Tab-separated table of C-alpha atoms and ligand atoms in Angstrom:
chain	number	residue	atom	x	y	z
P	1	MET	CA	-36.841	11.551	15.290
P	2	PRO	CA	-33.804	10.539	17.369
P	3	MET	CA	-32.011	7.601	15.825
P	4	LYS	CA	-32.153	4.594	18.101
P	5	LEU	CA	-29.141	2.343	18.328
P	6	PRO	CA	-29.697	-1.393	18.545
P	7	PHE	CA	-30.510	-2.807	21.949
P	8	PHE	CA	-27.333	-3.991	23.587
P	9	LYS	CA	-27.370	-7.157	25.621
P	10	SER	CA	-26.235	-6.525	29.158
P	11	LYS	CA	-26.289	-9.025	31.998
P	12	LYS	CA	-29.048	-7.216	33.866
P	13	GLU	CA	-31.366	-5.848	31.234
P	14	GLU	CA	-31.447	-4.574	27.708
P	15	ILE	CA	-30.925	-0.825	27.706
P	16	PRO	CA	-31.541	1.209	24.565
P	17	ILE	CA	-28.797	3.736	23.949
P	18	GLN	CA	-29.785	6.714	21.856
P	19	THR	CA	-27.357	8.729	19.815
P	20	GLU	CA	-29.061	11.927	20.951
P	21	GLU	CA	-27.568	11.243	24.383
P	22	LEU	CA	-24.144	11.684	22.836
P	23	THR	CA	-24.144	15.435	22.577
P	24	ASN	CA	-20.417	15.796	22.984
P	25	VAL	CA	-18.760	13.289	20.675
P	26	PRO	CA	-14.941	13.377	20.693
P	27	GLU	CA	-13.660	14.525	17.340
P	28	HIS	CA	-10.524	12.395	17.528
P	29	VAL	CA	-10.373	9.019	19.294
P	30	ALA	CA	-7.092	7.124	19.649
P	31	ILE	CA	-7.026	3.475	20.692
P	32	ILE	CA	-4.224	1.271	22.006
P	33	MET	CA	-5.602	-2.064	20.855
P	34	ASP	CA	-4.091	-4.406	23.433
P	35	GLY	CA	-4.697	-7.936	24.702
P	36	ASN	CA	-4.789	-10.077	21.559
P	37	GLY	CA	-2.177	-12.491	22.889
P	38	ARG	CA	-3.909	-12.973	26.237
P	39	TRP	CA	-7.253	-13.454	24.512
P	40	ALA	CA	-5.798	-16.258	22.415
P	41	LYS	CA	-4.026	-17.827	25.391
P	42	GLN	CA	-7.279	-17.929	27.366
P	43	LYS	CA	-8.774	-19.926	24.521
P	44	GLY	CA	-5.776	-22.251	24.190
P	45	LEU	CA	-4.966	-20.759	20.775
P	46	PRO	CA	-1.680	-19.424	19.361
P	47	ARG	CA	-1.118	-15.663	19.826
P	48	ILE	CA	-1.636	-15.001	16.137
P	49	ALA	CA	-5.232	-16.223	16.433
P	50	GLY	CA	-5.742	-13.253	18.747
P	51	HIS	CA	-4.293	-10.881	16.173
P	52	LYS	CA	-6.595	-12.302	13.507
P	53	ALA	CA	-9.635	-11.850	15.756
P	54	GLY	CA	-8.415	-8.351	16.588
P	55	MET	CA	-8.318	-7.480	12.910
P	56	ASP	CA	-12.038	-8.142	12.518
P	57	VAL	CA	-12.721	-5.975	15.555
P	58	VAL	CA	-10.933	-3.096	13.802
P	59	LYS	CA	-13.579	-3.247	11.079
P	60	ASP	CA	-16.431	-3.171	13.621
P	61	THR	CA	-14.766	-0.317	15.504
P	62	VAL	CA	-14.451	1.746	12.338
P	63	GLU	CA	-18.152	1.237	11.668
P	64	THR	CA	-19.025	2.363	15.186
P	65	ALA	CA	-16.846	5.436	14.758
P	66	VAL	CA	-18.553	6.309	11.467
P	67	LYS	CA	-21.986	5.767	13.015
P	68	HIS	CA	-21.254	8.126	15.898
P	69	ASN	CA	-19.779	10.802	13.704
P	70	ILE	CA	-16.241	10.593	15.051
P	71	LYS	CA	-13.965	12.440	12.628
P	72	ILE	CA	-10.582	10.825	13.302
P	73	LEU	CA	-9.775	7.347	14.585
P	74	THR	CA	-6.110	6.612	15.302
P	75	LEU	CA	-5.356	2.955	15.965
P	76	PHE	CA	-2.056	1.714	17.419
P	77	ALA	CA	-1.393	-1.332	15.257
P	78	PHE	CA	2.375	-1.900	15.524
P	79	SER	CA	4.915	-0.119	17.707
P	80	THR	CA	8.610	0.442	17.080
P	81	GLU	CA	9.107	-1.801	20.137
P	82	ASN	CA	7.041	-4.667	18.692
P	83	TRP	CA	10.020	-5.712	16.535
P	84	LYS	CA	11.292	-7.395	19.723
P	85	ARG	CA	8.684	-10.141	19.341
P	86	PRO	CA	9.436	-13.527	17.748
P	87	LYS	CA	10.068	-13.219	14.028
P	88	HIS	CA	6.981	-15.188	12.985
P	89	GLU	CA	4.706	-12.996	15.132
P	90	VAL	CA	6.227	-9.798	13.723
P	91	GLU	CA	5.724	-11.108	10.227
P	92	TYR	CA	2.134	-12.078	10.950
P	93	LEU	CA	1.378	-8.656	12.420
P	94	LEU	CA	2.905	-6.884	9.440
P	95	ARG	CA	0.948	-9.027	6.997
P	96	LEU	CA	-2.330	-8.131	8.684
P	97	PRO	CA	-2.759	-4.704	7.055
P	98	LYS	CA	-2.689	-6.355	3.632
P	99	GLU	CA	-5.155	-9.018	4.756
P	100	PHE	CA	-7.377	-6.394	6.390
P	101	LEU	CA	-7.434	-4.180	3.316
P	102	HIS	CA	-7.938	-7.112	0.981
P	103	ILE	CA	-11.152	-7.987	2.814
P	104	TYR	CA	-12.426	-4.605	3.953
P	105	LEU	CA	-11.170	-1.890	1.583
P	106	PRO	CA	-14.349	-1.960	-0.550
P	107	ASP	CA	-16.492	-1.420	2.576
P	108	LEU	CA	-14.213	1.342	3.796
P	109	ILE	CA	-14.507	3.094	0.446
P	110	LYS	CA	-18.304	2.708	0.572
P	111	ASN	CA	-18.218	4.319	4.016
P	112	ASN	CA	-16.253	7.315	2.662
P	113	VAL	CA	-13.294	6.481	4.954
P	114	ARG	CA	-9.864	7.960	4.245
P	115	ILE	CA	-6.868	5.848	5.230
P	116	GLU	CA	-3.626	7.326	6.500
P	117	THR	CA	-0.704	6.177	8.619
P	118	ILE	CA	1.701	7.612	11.157
P	119	GLY	CA	5.061	6.049	11.927
P	120	ASP	CA	8.214	4.980	10.131
P	121	PHE	CA	6.531	3.812	6.934
P	122	ASP	CA	9.722	3.364	4.895
P	123	SER	CA	11.118	0.683	7.211
P	124	LEU	CA	8.067	-1.558	6.815
P	125	PRO	CA	8.278	-4.648	4.599
P	126	GLY	CA	7.324	-4.187	0.947
P	127	TYR	CA	4.135	-6.251	1.223
P	128	THR	CA	2.829	-3.963	3.991
P	129	LYS	CA	3.846	-0.756	2.254
P	130	GLU	CA	2.316	-1.693	-1.087
P	131	ALA	CA	-1.054	-2.673	0.335
P	132	VAL	CA	-1.291	0.384	2.573
P	133	GLN	CA	-0.059	2.771	-0.108
P	134	TYR	CA	-2.685	1.429	-2.480
P	135	ALA	CA	-5.411	1.987	0.124
P	136	LYS	CA	-4.177	5.516	0.867
P	137	GLU	CA	-4.256	6.320	-2.822
P	138	LYS	CA	-7.729	4.807	-3.316
P	139	THR	CA	-9.236	6.715	-0.392
P	140	LYS	CA	-7.352	10.003	-0.572
P	141	ASP	CA	-10.353	12.014	-1.790
P	142	ASN	CA	-12.803	10.622	0.765
P	143	ASP	CA	-13.965	13.145	3.298
P	144	GLY	CA	-15.603	10.927	5.899
P	145	LEU	CA	-13.787	9.330	8.844
P	146	LEU	CA	-10.004	9.609	8.808
P	147	LEU	CA	-8.728	6.154	9.746
P	148	ASN	CA	-5.189	6.679	10.882
P	149	PHE	CA	-3.080	3.567	11.539
P	150	ALA	CA	-0.051	3.940	13.779
P	151	LEU	CA	2.219	1.462	12.029
P	152	ASN	CA	5.818	1.071	13.132
P	153	TYR	CA	5.112	4.043	15.361
P	154	GLY	CA	7.066	5.156	18.427
P	155	SER	CA	6.578	8.555	19.966
P	156	ARG	CA	10.142	9.197	21.118
P	157	LYS	CA	11.482	8.379	17.656
P	158	GLU	CA	8.829	10.663	16.188
P	159	ILE	CA	9.897	13.570	18.406
P	160	LEU	CA	13.584	12.957	17.738
P	161	ARG	CA	12.969	12.837	14.002
P	162	ALA	CA	11.013	16.079	14.222
P	163	ILE	CA	13.782	17.843	16.125
P	164	LYS	CA	16.487	16.676	13.699
P	165	SER	CA	14.484	17.762	10.708
P	166	MET	CA	13.687	21.092	12.361
P	167	MET	CA	17.380	21.694	13.084
P	168	GLU	CA	18.225	20.960	9.464
P	169	ASP	CA	15.672	23.498	8.293
P	170	MET	CA	17.022	26.004	10.779
P	171	ASP	CA	20.532	25.440	9.414
P	172	ASN	CA	19.090	26.219	6.000
P	173	GLU	CA	17.772	29.454	7.475
P	174	GLU	CA	14.125	28.629	6.895
P	175	PHE	CA	13.459	30.150	10.320
P	176	SER	CA	15.350	31.437	13.337
P	177	LEU	CA	15.657	29.927	16.831
P	178	GLU	CA	13.238	32.567	18.147
P	179	GLN	CA	10.556	31.234	15.830
P	180	VAL	CA	10.721	27.715	17.262
P	181	ASP	CA	7.568	27.132	19.312
P	182	GLU	CA	5.047	24.361	20.061
P	183	LYS	CA	3.126	25.049	16.896
P	184	LEU	CA	6.237	24.746	14.758
P	185	LEU	CA	7.382	21.491	16.389
P	186	SER	CA	3.865	20.061	15.898
P	187	LYS	CA	4.271	20.639	12.173
P	188	TYR	CA	7.244	18.265	12.107
P	189	LEU	CA	5.388	15.389	13.768
P	190	TYR	CA	3.689	12.576	11.837
P	191	THR	CA	0.424	14.016	13.136
P	192	HIS	CA	0.999	17.468	11.584
P	193	ASN	CA	-2.346	17.410	9.783
P	194	VAL	CA	-4.563	16.065	12.577
P	195	SER	CA	-5.853	17.540	15.812
P	196	ASP	CA	-4.718	16.061	19.134
P	197	PRO	CA	-6.812	13.109	20.345
P	198	ASP	CA	-9.752	14.060	22.569
P	199	LEU	CA	-10.137	10.557	23.958
P	200	LEU	CA	-7.600	7.748	24.392
P	201	ILE	CA	-8.860	4.225	24.974
P	202	ARG	CA	-6.604	1.341	26.028
P	203	THR	CA	-7.944	-2.182	26.294
P	204	SER	CA	-6.668	-5.198	28.262
P	205	GLY	CA	-6.234	-3.581	31.672
P	206	GLU	CA	-2.765	-2.131	31.075
P	207	GLN	CA	-2.555	1.488	32.164
P	208	ARG	CA	0.433	2.894	30.328
P	209	LEU	CA	1.138	4.687	27.069
P	210	SER	CA	3.776	2.323	25.659
P	211	ASN	CA	5.401	5.156	23.715
P	212	PHE	CA	2.177	6.255	22.004
P	213	LEU	CA	1.589	9.922	21.066
P	214	LEU	CA	3.468	11.367	24.068
P	215	TRP	CA	3.323	14.923	22.729
P	216	GLN	CA	-0.202	14.765	21.334
P	217	LEU	CA	-1.854	13.283	24.449
P	218	ALA	CA	-0.912	16.210	26.713
P	219	TYR	CA	-4.577	17.118	27.383
P	220	THR	CA	-6.376	14.013	26.172
P	221	GLU	CA	-8.972	12.231	28.317
P	222	PHE	CA	-7.987	8.626	29.125
P	223	TRP	CA	-10.314	5.643	29.373
P	224	PHE	CA	-9.096	2.190	30.357
P	225	THR	CA	-10.960	-1.096	30.216
P	226	ASP	CA	-10.082	-4.669	31.184
P	227	VAL	CA	-11.797	-5.912	28.016
P	228	LEU	CA	-9.270	-7.575	25.688
P	229	TRP	CA	-9.116	-6.083	22.202
P	230	PRO	CA	-10.785	-9.031	20.390
P	231	ASP	CA	-13.739	-8.634	22.783
P	232	PHE	CA	-14.086	-4.883	22.195
P	233	THR	CA	-17.647	-4.272	21.002
P	234	GLU	CA	-19.825	-1.332	20.068
P	235	GLU	CA	-21.269	-1.534	23.566
P	236	VAL	CA	-17.848	-1.042	25.159
P	237	PHE	CA	-16.960	1.737	22.721
P	238	VAL	CA	-20.222	3.559	23.479
P	239	LYS	CA	-19.492	3.196	27.216
P	240	ALA	CA	-16.245	5.082	26.661
P	241	LEU	CA	-18.060	7.726	24.608
P	242	MET	CA	-20.715	8.102	27.318
P	243	ASP	CA	-18.027	8.482	29.948
P	244	TYR	CA	-16.372	11.172	27.853
P	245	GLN	CA	-19.648	13.162	27.987
P	246	ASN	CA	-19.070	13.819	31.687
P	247	ARG	CA	-15.455	14.901	31.509
P	248	SER	CA	-14.721	18.501	32.298
P	249	ARG	CA	-11.744	19.600	30.229
P	250	ARG	CA	-10.183	22.570	31.877
P	251	TYR	CA	-6.749	22.704	30.221
P	252	GLY	CA	-5.322	24.153	33.376
P	253	GLY	CA	-8.021	26.808	33.679
P	254	ILE	CA	-10.918	26.797	36.114
K	301	LIG	C1	-2.004	-6.082	20.895
K	301	LIG	O1	-2.058	-7.304	21.522
K	301	LIG	C2	-1.463	-6.176	19.492
K	301	LIG	C3	-0.118	-5.594	19.338
K	301	LIG	C4	0.604	-5.097	20.283
K	301	LIG	C5	0.423	-5.584	18.013
K	301	LIG	P1	-0.797	-7.986	22.190
K	301	LIG	O2	-0.156	-8.862	21.167
K	301	LIG	O3	0.087	-6.999	22.827
K	301	LIG	O4	-1.495	-8.886	23.280
K	301	LIG	P2	-0.996	-9.144	24.766
K	301	LIG	O5	-0.809	-7.802	25.396
K	301	LIG	O6	0.247	-9.929	24.681
K	301	LIG	O7	-2.139	-9.896	25.398
K	302	LIG	C1	1.245	-1.383	22.561
K	302	LIG	O1	0.976	-2.649	23.060
K	302	LIG	C2	1.420	-1.437	21.083
K	302	LIG	C3	0.232	-1.728	20.293
K	302	LIG	C4	-0.982	-1.892	20.744
K	302	LIG	C5	0.450	-1.824	18.878
K	302	LIG	P1	2.138	-3.591	23.623
K	302	LIG	O2	1.466	-4.836	24.098
K	302	LIG	O3	3.209	-3.734	22.635
K	302	LIG	O4	2.691	-2.741	24.847
K	302	LIG	P2	3.396	-3.194	26.196
K	302	LIG	O5	4.578	-4.049	25.812
K	302	LIG	O6	2.395	-3.957	26.971
K	302	LIG	O7	3.766	-1.927	26.863
K	303	LIG	MG1	0.170	-6.165	24.648
């Protein structure tokens, strides 16, 4: 019996979407969760109200990912460039992981989700680090969805850090220059233990990478939507997954 998903409300009619239609589910989905500020502004609310609403959408998105058997979900939560924002907004954003985990960690554990991060973890405030470290520890043996938060993440810094560390190891004669190849560099990235994303989603209508996973997205399929992150629903997510079904990934071949 094919499992039927709930009927989604669309403007025209209610269309049942069946999971059996999703024969080619991306293993790794990365999302640039954008548009919280604009969402709040449209409602006459302070920007942080958008971030709060966005946090609850993260929970729903994780559940959708689990339901559709996605193996890795990487979410861009805070960039190395986001420090430029007003101090109170930065602080609010960096307190959100603790708030999120306080509310949702038990559910994530129940769902067999493993939590990891990529980015400059050490430079995060103590309250963020402690909460996230605790969650990583608590979920480290789970073998369901890998929920990977990009926290204080910037791709150029990641690549630079990898090169420096690689050069150090080369100085220590761990390998020779001839042995330096793509595979080796990949091992020095924050993403060393995960496959490259198959699908990248960015919400809010912006069509740029904003310094996200520049190396890893070389052959990823992109999907953009005008929907603002706090309005991102299972229906929108499934639309992206359906669209992915029809992509022909040639990797330069024919
Ligand atoms: C995404 O929403 C959240 C983060 C970047 C942390 P924004 O805060 O960027 O919202 P907009 O783009 O200003 O609407
Ligand atoms: C990218 O969104 C970062 C995150 C979603 C965490 P931004 O809103 O910071 O990116 P720009 O400034 O529009 O490029
Ligand atoms: Mg933005």
